[in-house]
PDB file of N, CA and C in Angstrom:
ATOM      1  N   MET A   1     -22.597 -41.995  48.796  1.00 50.00           N
ATOM      2  CA  MET A   1     -23.226 -41.821  47.500  1.00 50.00           C
ATOM      3  C   MET A   1     -22.256 -41.178  46.499  1.00 50.00           C
ATOM      4  N   THR A   2     -22.108 -39.879  46.585  1.00 56.00           N
ATOM      5  CA  THR A   2     -21.272 -39.149  45.628  1.00 56.00           C
ATOM      6  C   THR A   2     -20.171 -38.406  46.363  1.00 56.00           C
ATOM      7  N   LYS A   3     -19.385 -39.142  47.138  1.00 67.00           N
ATOM      8  CA  LYS A   3     -18.345 -38.482  47.921  1.00 67.00           C
ATOM      9  C   LYS A   3     -17.239 -37.889  47.059  1.00 67.00           C
ATOM     10  N   ASN A   4     -16.729 -38.632  46.112  1.00 72.00           N
ATOM     11  CA  ASN A   4     -15.580 -38.188  45.326  1.00 72.00           C
ATOM     12  C   ASN A   4     -15.968 -37.529  44.010  1.00 72.00           C
ATOM     13  N   LYS A   5     -17.221 -37.396  43.755  1.00 70.00           N
ATOM     14  CA  LYS A   5     -17.668 -36.785  42.500  1.00 70.00           C
ATOM     15  C   LYS A   5     -17.576 -35.265  42.622  1.00 70.00           C
ATOM     16  N   PRO A   6     -16.857 -34.598  41.695  1.00 63.00           N
ATOM     17  CA  PRO A   6     -16.729 -33.136  41.793  1.00 63.00           C
ATOM     18  C   PRO A   6     -18.044 -32.432  41.448  1.00 63.00           C
ATOM     19  N   THR A   7     -18.230 -31.278  42.039  1.00 60.00           N
ATOM     20  CA  THR A   7     -19.424 -30.492  41.753  1.00 60.00           C
ATOM     21  C   THR A   7     -19.272 -29.792  40.401  1.00 60.00           C
ATOM     22  N   MET A   8     -20.359 -29.200  39.942  1.00 57.00           N
ATOM     23  CA  MET A   8     -20.334 -28.485  38.667  1.00 57.00           C
ATOM     24  C   MET A   8     -19.356 -27.310  38.736  1.00 57.00           C
ATOM     25  N   ARG A   9     -19.329 -26.615  39.849  1.00 59.00           N
ATOM     26  CA  ARG A   9     -18.421 -25.475  40.013  1.00 59.00           C
ATOM     27  C   ARG A   9     -16.968 -25.913  39.907  1.00 59.00           C
ATOM     28  N   GLU A  10     -16.612 -27.041  40.511  1.00 63.00           N
ATOM     29  CA  GLU A  10     -15.237 -27.534  40.451  1.00 63.00           C
ATOM     30  C   GLU A  10     -14.872 -27.981  39.041  1.00 63.00           C
ATOM     31  N   GLN A  11     -15.817 -28.522  38.300  1.00 63.00           N
ATOM     32  CA  GLN A  11     -15.542 -28.952  36.937  1.00 63.00           C
ATOM     33  C   GLN A  11     -15.334 -27.771  36.008  1.00 63.00           C
ATOM     34  N   LEU A  12     -16.079 -26.685  36.216  1.00 62.00           N
ATOM     35  CA  LEU A  12     -15.958 -25.518  35.348  1.00 62.00           C
ATOM     36  C   LEU A  12     -14.706 -24.696  35.648  1.00 62.00           C
ATOM     37  N   LEU A  13     -14.220 -24.745  36.869  1.00 66.00           N
ATOM     38  CA  LEU A  13     -13.093 -23.919  37.271  1.00 66.00           C
ATOM     39  C   LEU A  13     -11.813 -24.738  37.422  1.00 66.00           C
ATOM     40  N   THR A  14     -11.591 -25.671  36.519  1.00 77.00           N
ATOM     41  CA  THR A  14     -10.380 -26.485  36.605  1.00 77.00           C
ATOM     42  C   THR A  14      -9.161 -25.632  36.255  1.00 77.00           C
ATOM     43  N   ASP A  15      -8.038 -26.002  36.818  1.00 80.00           N
ATOM     44  CA  ASP A  15      -6.804 -25.256  36.564  1.00 80.00           C
ATOM     45  C   ASP A  15      -6.367 -25.376  35.113  1.00 80.00           C
ATOM     46  N   HIS A  16      -6.537 -26.552  34.525  1.00 83.00           N
ATOM     47  CA  HIS A  16      -6.108 -26.752  33.137  1.00 83.00           C
ATOM     48  C   HIS A  16      -6.908 -25.880  32.175  1.00 83.00           C
ATOM     49  N   ALA A  17      -8.218 -25.846  32.349  1.00 80.00           N
ATOM     50  CA  ALA A  17      -9.058 -25.018  31.472  1.00 80.00           C
ATOM     51  C   ALA A  17      -8.730 -23.539  31.649  1.00 80.00           C
ATOM     52  N   TYR A  18      -8.462 -23.133  32.868  1.00 82.00           N
ATOM     53  CA  TYR A  18      -8.123 -21.736  33.153  1.00 82.00           C
ATOM     54  C   TYR A  18      -6.808 -21.353  32.469  1.00 82.00           C
ATOM     55  N   LYS A  19      -5.825 -22.257  32.483  1.00 88.00           N
ATOM     56  CA  LYS A  19      -4.548 -21.993  31.818  1.00 88.00           C
ATOM     57  C   LYS A  19      -4.704 -21.931  30.309  1.00 88.00           C
ATOM     58  N   VAL A  20      -5.542 -22.797  29.757  1.00 88.00           N
ATOM     59  CA  VAL A  20      -5.762 -22.794  28.305  1.00 88.00           C
ATOM     60  C   VAL A  20      -6.422 -21.487  27.873  1.00 88.00           C
ATOM     61  N   VAL A  21      -7.403 -21.016  28.634  1.00 86.00           N
ATOM     62  CA  VAL A  21      -8.077 -19.761  28.295  1.00 86.00           C
ATOM     63  C   VAL A  21      -7.100 -18.588  28.409  1.00 86.00           C
ATOM     64  N   ARG A  22      -6.201 -18.619  29.381  1.00 90.00           N
ATOM     65  CA  ARG A  22      -5.199 -17.551  29.499  1.00 90.00           C
ATOM     66  C   ARG A  22      -4.261 -17.544  28.298  1.00 90.00           C
ATOM     67  N   ILE A  23      -3.846 -18.707  27.825  1.00 94.00           N
ATOM     68  CA  ILE A  23      -2.956 -18.774  26.661  1.00 94.00           C
ATOM     69  C   ILE A  23      -3.678 -18.293  25.404  1.00 94.00           C
ATOM     70  N   ILE A  24      -4.919 -18.694  25.230  1.00 92.00           N
ATOM     71  CA  ILE A  24      -5.705 -18.240  24.080  1.00 92.00           C
ATOM     72  C   ILE A  24      -5.877 -16.723  24.128  1.00 92.00           C
ATOM     73  N   SER A  25      -6.170 -16.184  25.294  1.00 93.00           N
ATOM     74  CA  SER A  25      -6.347 -14.743  25.445  1.00 93.00           C
ATOM     75  C   SER A  25      -5.054 -13.991  25.138  1.00 93.00           C
ATOM     76  N   LEU A  26      -3.932 -14.522  25.568  1.00 94.00           N
ATOM     77  CA  LEU A  26      -2.647 -13.888  25.286  1.00 94.00           C
ATOM     78  C   LEU A  26      -2.341 -13.896  23.787  1.00 94.00           C
ATOM     79  N   CYS A  27      -2.625 -15.003  23.107  1.00 94.00           N
ATOM     80  CA  CYS A  27      -2.400 -15.074  21.658  1.00 94.00           C
ATOM     81  C   CYS A  27      -3.303 -14.089  20.914  1.00 94.00           C
ATOM     82  N   GLU A  28      -4.567 -13.978  21.345  1.00 93.00           N
ATOM     83  CA  GLU A  28      -5.476 -13.022  20.710  1.00 93.00           C
ATOM     84  C   GLU A  28      -5.018 -11.594  20.946  1.00 93.00           C
ATOM     85  N   LEU A  29      -4.515 -11.307  22.135  1.00 93.00           N
ATOM     86  CA  LEU A  29      -4.012  -9.966  22.418  1.00 93.00           C
ATOM     87  C   LEU A  29      -2.828  -9.629  21.523  1.00 93.00           C
ATOM     88  N   LEU A  30      -1.927 -10.577  21.321  1.00 95.00           N
ATOM     89  CA  LEU A  30      -0.791 -10.338  20.427  1.00 95.00           C
ATOM     90  C   LEU A  30      -1.253 -10.090  18.996  1.00 95.00           C
ATOM     91  N   LEU A  31      -2.260 -10.841  18.546  1.00 93.00           N
ATOM     92  CA  LEU A  31      -2.799 -10.610  17.203  1.00 93.00           C
ATOM     93  C   LEU A  31      -3.438  -9.230  17.090  1.00 93.00           C
ATOM     94  N   VAL A  32      -4.184  -8.832  18.120  1.00 93.00           N
ATOM     95  CA  VAL A  32      -4.834  -7.513  18.103  1.00 93.00           C
ATOM     96  C   VAL A  32      -3.789  -6.403  18.077  1.00 93.00           C
ATOM     97  N   LEU A  33      -2.670  -6.601  18.742  1.00 93.00           N
ATOM     98  CA  LEU A  33      -1.628  -5.567  18.768  1.00 93.00           C
ATOM     99  C   LEU A  33      -0.797  -5.537  17.488  1.00 93.00           C
ATOM    100  N   ILE A  34      -0.655  -6.668  16.813  1.00 93.00           N
ATOM    101  CA  ILE A  34       0.224  -6.744  15.641  1.00 93.00           C
ATOM    102  C   ILE A  34      -0.524  -6.479  14.336  1.00 93.00           C
ATOM    103  N   LEU A  35      -1.720  -7.018  14.153  1.00 91.00           N
ATOM    104  CA  LEU A  35      -2.421  -6.922  12.870  1.00 91.00           C
ATOM    105  C   LEU A  35      -2.683  -5.492  12.382  1.00 91.00           C
ATOM    106  N   PRO A  36      -3.023  -4.526  13.243  1.00 90.00           N
ATOM    107  CA  PRO A  36      -3.256  -3.176  12.723  1.00 90.00           C
ATOM    108  C   PRO A  36      -2.004  -2.541  12.122  1.00 90.00           C
ATOM    109  N   LEU A  37      -0.845  -2.959  12.548  1.00 89.00           N
ATOM    110  CA  LEU A  37       0.379  -2.404  11.993  1.00 89.00           C
ATOM    111  C   LEU A  37       0.566  -2.796  10.532  1.00 89.00           C
ATOM    112  N   PHE A  38      -0.073  -3.884  10.113  1.00 89.00           N
ATOM    113  CA  PHE A  38      -0.036  -4.313   8.715  1.00 89.00           C
ATOM    114  C   PHE A  38      -1.266  -3.838   7.945  1.00 89.00           C
ATOM    115  N   LYS A  39      -2.017  -2.892   8.520  1.00 86.00           N
ATOM    116  CA  LYS A  39      -3.217  -2.291   7.921  1.00 86.00           C
ATOM    117  C   LYS A  39      -4.330  -3.311   7.686  1.00 86.00           C
ATOM    118  N   LEU A  40      -4.428  -4.316   8.559  1.00 85.00           N
ATOM    119  CA  LEU A  40      -5.483  -5.320   8.469  1.00 85.00           C
ATOM    120  C   LEU A  40      -6.545  -5.028   9.522  1.00 85.00           C
ATOM    121  N   MET A  41      -7.299  -3.945   9.294  1.00 84.00           N
ATOM    122  CA  MET A  41      -8.253  -3.491  10.307  1.00 84.00           C
ATOM    123  C   MET A  41      -9.427  -4.448  10.460  1.00 84.00           C
ATOM    124  N   ASP A  42      -9.977  -4.959   9.351  1.00 85.00           N
ATOM    125  CA  ASP A  42     -11.140  -5.839   9.440  1.00 85.00           C
ATOM    126  C   ASP A  42     -10.813  -7.118  10.201  1.00 85.00           C
ATOM    127  N   LEU A  43      -9.670  -7.689   9.910  1.00 89.00           N
ATOM    128  CA  LEU A  43      -9.266  -8.917  10.587  1.00 89.00           C
ATOM    129  C   LEU A  43      -8.992  -8.682  12.065  1.00 89.00           C
ATOM    130  N   SER A  44      -8.379  -7.553  12.390  1.00 89.00           N
ATOM    131  CA  SER A  44      -8.071  -7.283  13.790  1.00 89.00           C
ATOM    132  C   SER A  44      -9.325  -6.966  14.596  1.00 89.00           C
ATOM    133  N   VAL A  45     -10.337  -6.353  13.991  1.00 89.00           N
ATOM    134  CA  VAL A  45     -11.597  -6.113  14.700  1.00 89.00           C
ATOM    135  C   VAL A  45     -12.314  -7.439  14.947  1.00 89.00           C
ATOM    136  N   GLY A  46     -12.221  -8.362  14.008  1.00 90.00           N
ATOM    137  CA  GLY A  46     -12.795  -9.697  14.211  1.00 90.00           C
ATOM    138  C   GLY A  46     -12.119 -10.440  15.354  1.00 90.00           C
ATOM    139  N   VAL A  47     -10.799 -10.358  15.396  1.00 93.00           N
ATOM    140  CA  VAL A  47     -10.057 -10.990  16.488  1.00 93.00           C
ATOM    141  C   VAL A  47     -10.397 -10.306  17.810  1.00 93.00           C
ATOM    142  N   LEU A  48     -10.627  -8.996  17.768  1.00 93.00           N
ATOM    143  CA  LEU A  48     -10.993  -8.267  18.981  1.00 93.00           C
ATOM    144  C   LEU A  48     -12.333  -8.755  19.531  1.00 93.00           C
ATOM    145  N   GLY A  49     -13.271  -9.101  18.654  1.00 93.00           N
ATOM    146  CA  GLY A  49     -14.541  -9.667  19.110  1.00 93.00           C
ATOM    147  C   GLY A  49     -14.345 -10.981  19.845  1.00 93.00           C
ATOM    148  N   PHE A  50     -13.505 -11.851  19.300  1.00 94.00           N
ATOM    149  CA  PHE A  50     -13.198 -13.098  19.992  1.00 94.00           C
ATOM    150  C   PHE A  50     -12.456 -12.833  21.301  1.00 94.00           C
ATOM    151  N   HIS A  51     -11.601 -11.817  21.294  1.00 94.00           N
ATOM    152  CA  HIS A  51     -10.844 -11.476  22.497  1.00 94.00           C
ATOM    153  C   HIS A  51     -11.782 -10.993  23.603  1.00 94.00           C
ATOM    154  N   TRP A  52     -12.823 -10.262  23.232  1.00 94.00           N
ATOM    155  CA  TRP A  52     -13.808  -9.807  24.206  1.00 94.00           C
ATOM    156  C   TRP A  52     -14.485 -11.003  24.882  1.00 94.00           C
ATOM    157  N   LEU A  53     -14.888 -11.995  24.076  1.00 92.00           N
ATOM    158  CA  LEU A  53     -15.538 -13.176  24.645  1.00 92.00           C
ATOM    159  C   LEU A  53     -14.588 -13.952  25.550  1.00 92.00           C
ATOM    160  N   THR A  54     -13.343 -14.091  25.121  1.00 93.00           N
ATOM    161  CA  THR A  54     -12.370 -14.835  25.914  1.00 93.00           C
ATOM    162  C   THR A  54     -12.032 -14.097  27.200  1.00 93.00           C
ATOM    163  N   LEU A  55     -11.833 -12.783  27.096  1.00 93.00           N
ATOM    164  CA  LEU A  55     -11.535 -12.010  28.305  1.00 93.00           C
ATOM    165  C   LEU A  55     -12.702 -12.027  29.285  1.00 93.00           C
ATOM    166  N   GLY A  56     -13.918 -11.941  28.763  1.00 92.00           N
ATOM    167  CA  GLY A  56     -15.082 -12.003  29.639  1.00 92.00           C
ATOM    168  C   GLY A  56     -15.134 -13.310  30.409  1.00 92.00           C
ATOM    169  N   ASP A  57     -14.850 -14.413  29.722  1.00 89.00           N
ATOM    170  CA  ASP A  57     -14.816 -15.712  30.385  1.00 89.00           C
ATOM    171  C   ASP A  57     -13.678 -15.791  31.386  1.00 89.00           C
ATOM    172  N   LEU A  58     -12.531 -15.264  31.010  1.00 90.00           N
ATOM    173  CA  LEU A  58     -11.361 -15.297  31.886  1.00 90.00           C
ATOM    174  C   LEU A  58     -11.593 -14.482  33.161  1.00 90.00           C
ATOM    175  N   PHE A  59     -12.121 -13.275  33.024  1.00 92.00           N
ATOM    176  CA  PHE A  59     -12.374 -12.440  34.191  1.00 92.00           C
ATOM    177  C   PHE A  59     -13.511 -12.999  35.062  1.00 92.00           C
ATOM    178  N   THR A  60     -14.543 -13.559  34.417  1.00 89.00           N
ATOM    179  CA  THR A  60     -15.624 -14.164  35.180  1.00 89.00           C
ATOM    180  C   THR A  60     -15.110 -15.326  36.013  1.00 89.00           C
ATOM    181  N   THR A  61     -14.280 -16.159  35.411  1.00 86.00           N
ATOM    182  CA  THR A  61     -13.692 -17.283  36.138  1.00 86.00           C
ATOM    183  C   THR A  61     -12.802 -16.789  37.267  1.00 86.00           C
ATOM    184  N   PHE A  62     -12.031 -15.726  37.010  1.00 88.00           N
ATOM    185  CA  PHE A  62     -11.177 -15.170  38.058  1.00 88.00           C
ATOM    186  C   PHE A  62     -12.003 -14.675  39.239  1.00 88.00           C
ATOM    187  N   PHE A  63     -13.083 -13.954  38.956  1.00 89.00           N
ATOM    188  CA  PHE A  63     -13.913 -13.442  40.037  1.00 89.00           C
ATOM    189  C   PHE A  63     -14.631 -14.570  40.780  1.00 89.00           C
ATOM    190  N   GLN A  64     -14.995 -15.643  40.074  1.00 85.00           N
ATOM    191  CA  GLN A  64     -15.609 -16.772  40.754  1.00 85.00           C
ATOM    192  C   GLN A  64     -14.603 -17.487  41.653  1.00 85.00           C
ATOM    193  N   ARG A  65     -13.352 -17.519  41.241  1.00 83.00           N
ATOM    194  CA  ARG A  65     -12.319 -18.116  42.093  1.00 83.00           C
ATOM    195  C   ARG A  65     -12.105 -17.288  43.362  1.00 83.00           C
ATOM    196  N   GLN A  66     -12.468 -16.013  43.320  1.00 87.00           N
ATOM    197  CA  GLN A  66     -12.374 -15.151  44.500  1.00 87.00           C
ATOM    198  C   GLN A  66     -13.649 -15.215  45.334  1.00 87.00           C
ATOM    199  N   HIS A  67     -14.523 -16.183  45.037  1.00 84.00           N
ATOM    200  CA  HIS A  67     -15.756 -16.456  45.770  1.00 84.00           C
ATOM    201  C   HIS A  67     -16.752 -15.298  45.712  1.00 84.00           C
ATOM    202  N   ILE A  68     -16.879 -14.711  44.518  1.00 86.00           N
ATOM    203  CA  ILE A  68     -17.898 -13.696  44.271  1.00 86.00           C
ATOM    204  C   ILE A  68     -19.074 -14.396  43.595  1.00 86.00           C
ATOM    205  N   LEU A  69     -20.280 -13.985  43.870  1.00 87.00           N
ATOM    206  CA  LEU A  69     -21.465 -14.611  43.287  1.00 87.00           C
ATOM    207  C   LEU A  69     -21.384 -14.628  41.766  1.00 87.00           C
ATOM    208  N   PHE A  70     -22.034 -15.633  41.151  1.00 84.00           N
ATOM    209  CA  PHE A  70     -21.919 -15.827  39.709  1.00 84.00           C
ATOM    210  C   PHE A  70     -22.415 -14.624  38.909  1.00 84.00           C
ATOM    211  N   ILE A  71     -23.585 -14.102  39.249  1.00 90.00           N
ATOM    212  CA  ILE A  71     -24.151 -12.982  38.484  1.00 90.00           C
ATOM    213  C   ILE A  71     -23.249 -11.759  38.601  1.00 90.00           C
ATOM    214  N   ILE A  72     -22.786 -11.458  39.800  1.00 93.00           N
ATOM    215  CA  ILE A  72     -21.918 -10.293  39.992  1.00 93.00           C
ATOM    216  C   ILE A  72     -20.583 -10.498  39.287  1.00 93.00           C
ATOM    217  N   SER A  73     -20.030 -11.715  39.381  1.00 91.00           N
ATOM    218  CA  SER A  73     -18.755 -11.967  38.713  1.00 91.00           C
ATOM    219  C   SER A  73     -18.904 -11.909  37.195  1.00 91.00           C
ATOM    220  N   MET A  74     -20.051 -12.346  36.681  1.00 91.00           N
ATOM    221  CA  MET A  74     -20.271 -12.277  35.237  1.00 91.00           C
ATOM    222  C   MET A  74     -20.392 -10.823  34.782  1.00 91.00           C
ATOM    223  N   LEU A  75     -21.126 -10.003  35.534  1.00 95.00           N
ATOM    224  CA  LEU A  75     -21.252  -8.596  35.173  1.00 95.00           C
ATOM    225  C   LEU A  75     -19.906  -7.871  35.260  1.00 95.00           C
ATOM    226  N   LEU A  76     -19.163  -8.112  36.335  1.00 95.00           N
ATOM    227  CA  LEU A  76     -17.849  -7.482  36.482  1.00 95.00           C
ATOM    228  C   LEU A  76     -16.889  -7.937  35.392  1.00 95.00           C
ATOM    229  N   GLY A  77     -16.894  -9.237  35.094  1.00 94.00           N
ATOM    230  CA  GLY A  77     -15.999  -9.771  34.068  1.00 94.00           C
ATOM    231  C   GLY A  77     -16.285  -9.197  32.687  1.00 94.00           C
ATOM    232  N   GLU A  78     -17.559  -9.150  32.324  1.00 95.00           N
ATOM    233  CA  GLU A  78     -17.924  -8.625  31.005  1.00 95.00           C
ATOM    234  C   GLU A  78     -17.691  -7.120  30.919  1.00 95.00           C
ATOM    235  N   LEU A  79     -17.947  -6.402  32.000  1.00 97.00           N
ATOM    236  CA  LEU A  79     -17.715  -4.958  32.006  1.00 97.00           C
ATOM    237  C   LEU A  79     -16.231  -4.641  31.865  1.00 97.00           C
ATOM    238  N   LEU A  80     -15.408  -5.349  32.602  1.00 97.00           N
ATOM    239  CA  LEU A  80     -13.962  -5.146  32.505  1.00 97.00           C
ATOM    240  C   LEU A  80     -13.442  -5.525  31.118  1.00 97.00           C
ATOM    241  N   ALA A  81     -13.949  -6.620  30.550  1.00 96.00           N
ATOM    242  CA  ALA A  81     -13.557  -7.024  29.206  1.00 96.00           C
ATOM    243  C   ALA A  81     -13.993  -5.986  28.170  1.00 96.00           C
ATOM    244  N   LEU A  82     -15.187  -5.418  28.348  1.00 96.00           N
ATOM    245  CA  LEU A  82     -15.675  -4.398  27.421  1.00 96.00           C
ATOM    246  C   LEU A  82     -14.809  -3.147  27.468  1.00 96.00           C
ATOM    247  N   ILE A  83     -14.417  -2.716  28.653  1.00 97.00           N
ATOM    248  CA  ILE A  83     -13.568  -1.524  28.781  1.00 97.00           C
ATOM    249  C   ILE A  83     -12.226  -1.755  28.098  1.00 97.00           C
ATOM    250  N   ILE A  84     -11.623  -2.901  28.326  1.00 96.00           N
ATOM    251  CA  ILE A  84     -10.329  -3.209  27.708  1.00 96.00           C
ATOM    252  C   ILE A  84     -10.464  -3.278  26.193  1.00 96.00           C
ATOM    253  N   CYS A  85     -11.528  -3.892  25.704  1.00 96.00           N
ATOM    254  CA  CYS A  85     -11.693  -4.031  24.255  1.00 96.00           C
ATOM    255  C   CYS A  85     -12.024  -2.706  23.577  1.00 96.00           C
ATOM    256  N   VAL A  86     -12.704  -1.799  24.253  1.00 96.00           N
ATOM    257  CA  VAL A  86     -12.948  -0.466  23.681  1.00 96.00           C
ATOM    258  C   VAL A  86     -11.621   0.280  23.535  1.00 96.00           C
ATOM    259  N   ILE A  87     -10.779   0.181  24.550  1.00 96.00           N
ATOM    260  CA  ILE A  87      -9.448   0.804  24.461  1.00 96.00           C
ATOM    261  C   ILE A  87      -8.655   0.194  23.314  1.00 96.00           C
ATOM    262  N   LEU A  88      -8.700  -1.129  23.194  1.00 95.00           N
ATOM    263  CA  LEU A  88      -7.992  -1.790  22.093  1.00 95.00           C
ATOM    264  C   LEU A  88      -8.588  -1.439  20.731  1.00 95.00           C
ATOM    265  N   PHE A  89      -9.905  -1.188  20.682  1.00 94.00           N
ATOM    266  CA  PHE A  89     -10.532  -0.796  19.422  1.00 94.00           C
ATOM    267  C   PHE A  89      -9.997   0.551  18.949  1.00 94.00           C
ATOM    268  N   PHE A  90      -9.869   1.496  19.865  1.00 91.00           N
ATOM    269  CA  PHE A  90      -9.296   2.784  19.472  1.00 91.00           C
ATOM    270  C   PHE A  90      -7.830   2.639  19.071  1.00 91.00           C
ATOM    271  N   TYR A  91      -7.112   1.711  19.708  1.00 92.00           N
ATOM    272  CA  TYR A  91      -5.739   1.434  19.280  1.00 92.00           C
ATOM    273  C   TYR A  91      -5.718   0.880  17.857  1.00 92.00           C
ATOM    274  N   ILE A  92      -6.654  -0.006  17.536  1.00 91.00           N
ATOM    275  CA  ILE A  92      -6.713  -0.590  16.191  1.00 91.00           C
ATOM    276  C   ILE A  92      -6.969   0.503  15.162  1.00 91.00           C
ATOM    277  N   ILE A  93      -7.913   1.390  15.444  1.00 89.00           N
ATOM    278  CA  ILE A  93      -8.205   2.472  14.504  1.00 89.00           C
ATOM    279  C   ILE A  93      -6.996   3.377  14.338  1.00 89.00           C
ATOM    280  N   TRP A  94      -6.323   3.701  15.426  1.00 88.00           N
ATOM    281  CA  TRP A  94      -5.154   4.583  15.357  1.00 88.00           C
ATOM    282  C   TRP A  94      -3.987   3.905  14.635  1.00 88.00           C
ATOM    283  N   ALA A  95      -3.692   2.652  14.977  1.00 89.00           N
ATOM    284  CA  ALA A  95      -2.533   1.977  14.414  1.00 89.00           C
ATOM    285  C   ALA A  95      -2.716   1.619  12.951  1.00 89.00           C
ATOM    286  N   SER A  96      -3.970   1.430  12.505  1.00 86.00           N
ATOM    287  CA  SER A  96      -4.181   1.098  11.098  1.00 86.00           C
ATOM    288  C   SER A  96      -4.227   2.326  10.205  1.00 86.00           C
ATOM    289  N   GLY A  97      -4.158   3.497  10.800  1.00 81.00           N
ATOM    290  CA  GLY A  97      -4.114   4.729  10.022  1.00 81.00           C
ATOM    291  C   GLY A  97      -5.468   5.265   9.630  1.00 81.00           C
ATOM    292  N   ASN A  98      -6.531   4.796  10.218  1.00 71.00           N
ATOM    293  CA  ASN A  98      -7.878   5.253   9.872  1.00 71.00           C
ATOM    294  C   ASN A  98      -8.360   6.403  10.738  1.00 71.00           C
ATOM    295  N   MET A  99      -7.551   6.851  11.683  1.00 70.00           N
ATOM    296  CA  MET A  99      -7.919   7.969  12.542  1.00 70.00           C
ATOM    297  C   MET A  99      -6.879   9.059  12.368  1.00 70.00           C
ATOM    298  N   VAL A 100      -7.353  10.247  12.112  1.00 67.00           N
ATOM    299  CA  VAL A 100      -6.449  11.387  11.941  1.00 67.00           C
ATOM    300  C   VAL A 100      -6.746  12.371  13.064  1.00 67.00           C
ATOM    301  N   PHE A 101      -5.727  12.694  13.825  1.00 63.00           N
ATOM    302  CA  PHE A 101      -5.891  13.658  14.897  1.00 63.00           C
ATOM    303  C   PHE A 101      -5.643  15.058  14.325  1.00 63.00           C
ATOM    304  N   GLY A 102      -6.602  15.923  14.503  1.00 68.00           N
ATOM    305  CA  GLY A 102      -6.462  17.269  13.975  1.00 68.00           C
ATOM    306  C   GLY A 102      -6.912  18.298  14.975  1.00 68.00           C
ATOM    307  N   LYS A 103      -6.554  19.542  14.696  1.00 65.00           N
ATOM    308  CA  LYS A 103      -6.933  20.638  15.599  1.00 65.00           C
ATOM    309  C   LYS A 103      -8.221  21.264  15.133  1.00 65.00           C
TER     310      LYS A 103
END
């Protein structure tokens, strides 16, 4: 019947799609790191939102490739992406000059 037809899991976790998401995530990370230096805080926070979505997808796919259940891999992926993006958000505020450290 359907011997050679790939399953839904195999179609979603293709190597090509995984590589494309990694390249997109890397480009967004470079934008997040560079834009605050030019005092473009609004634009860099917008890119950070897209980076959160991309990282969440990337980490979820990574955890699914390690044969972790979908719900657990989705929670772990989004949690890890949220932690990274919160750290990057504080970097954006610091690098754009909107945070002053005082005693």
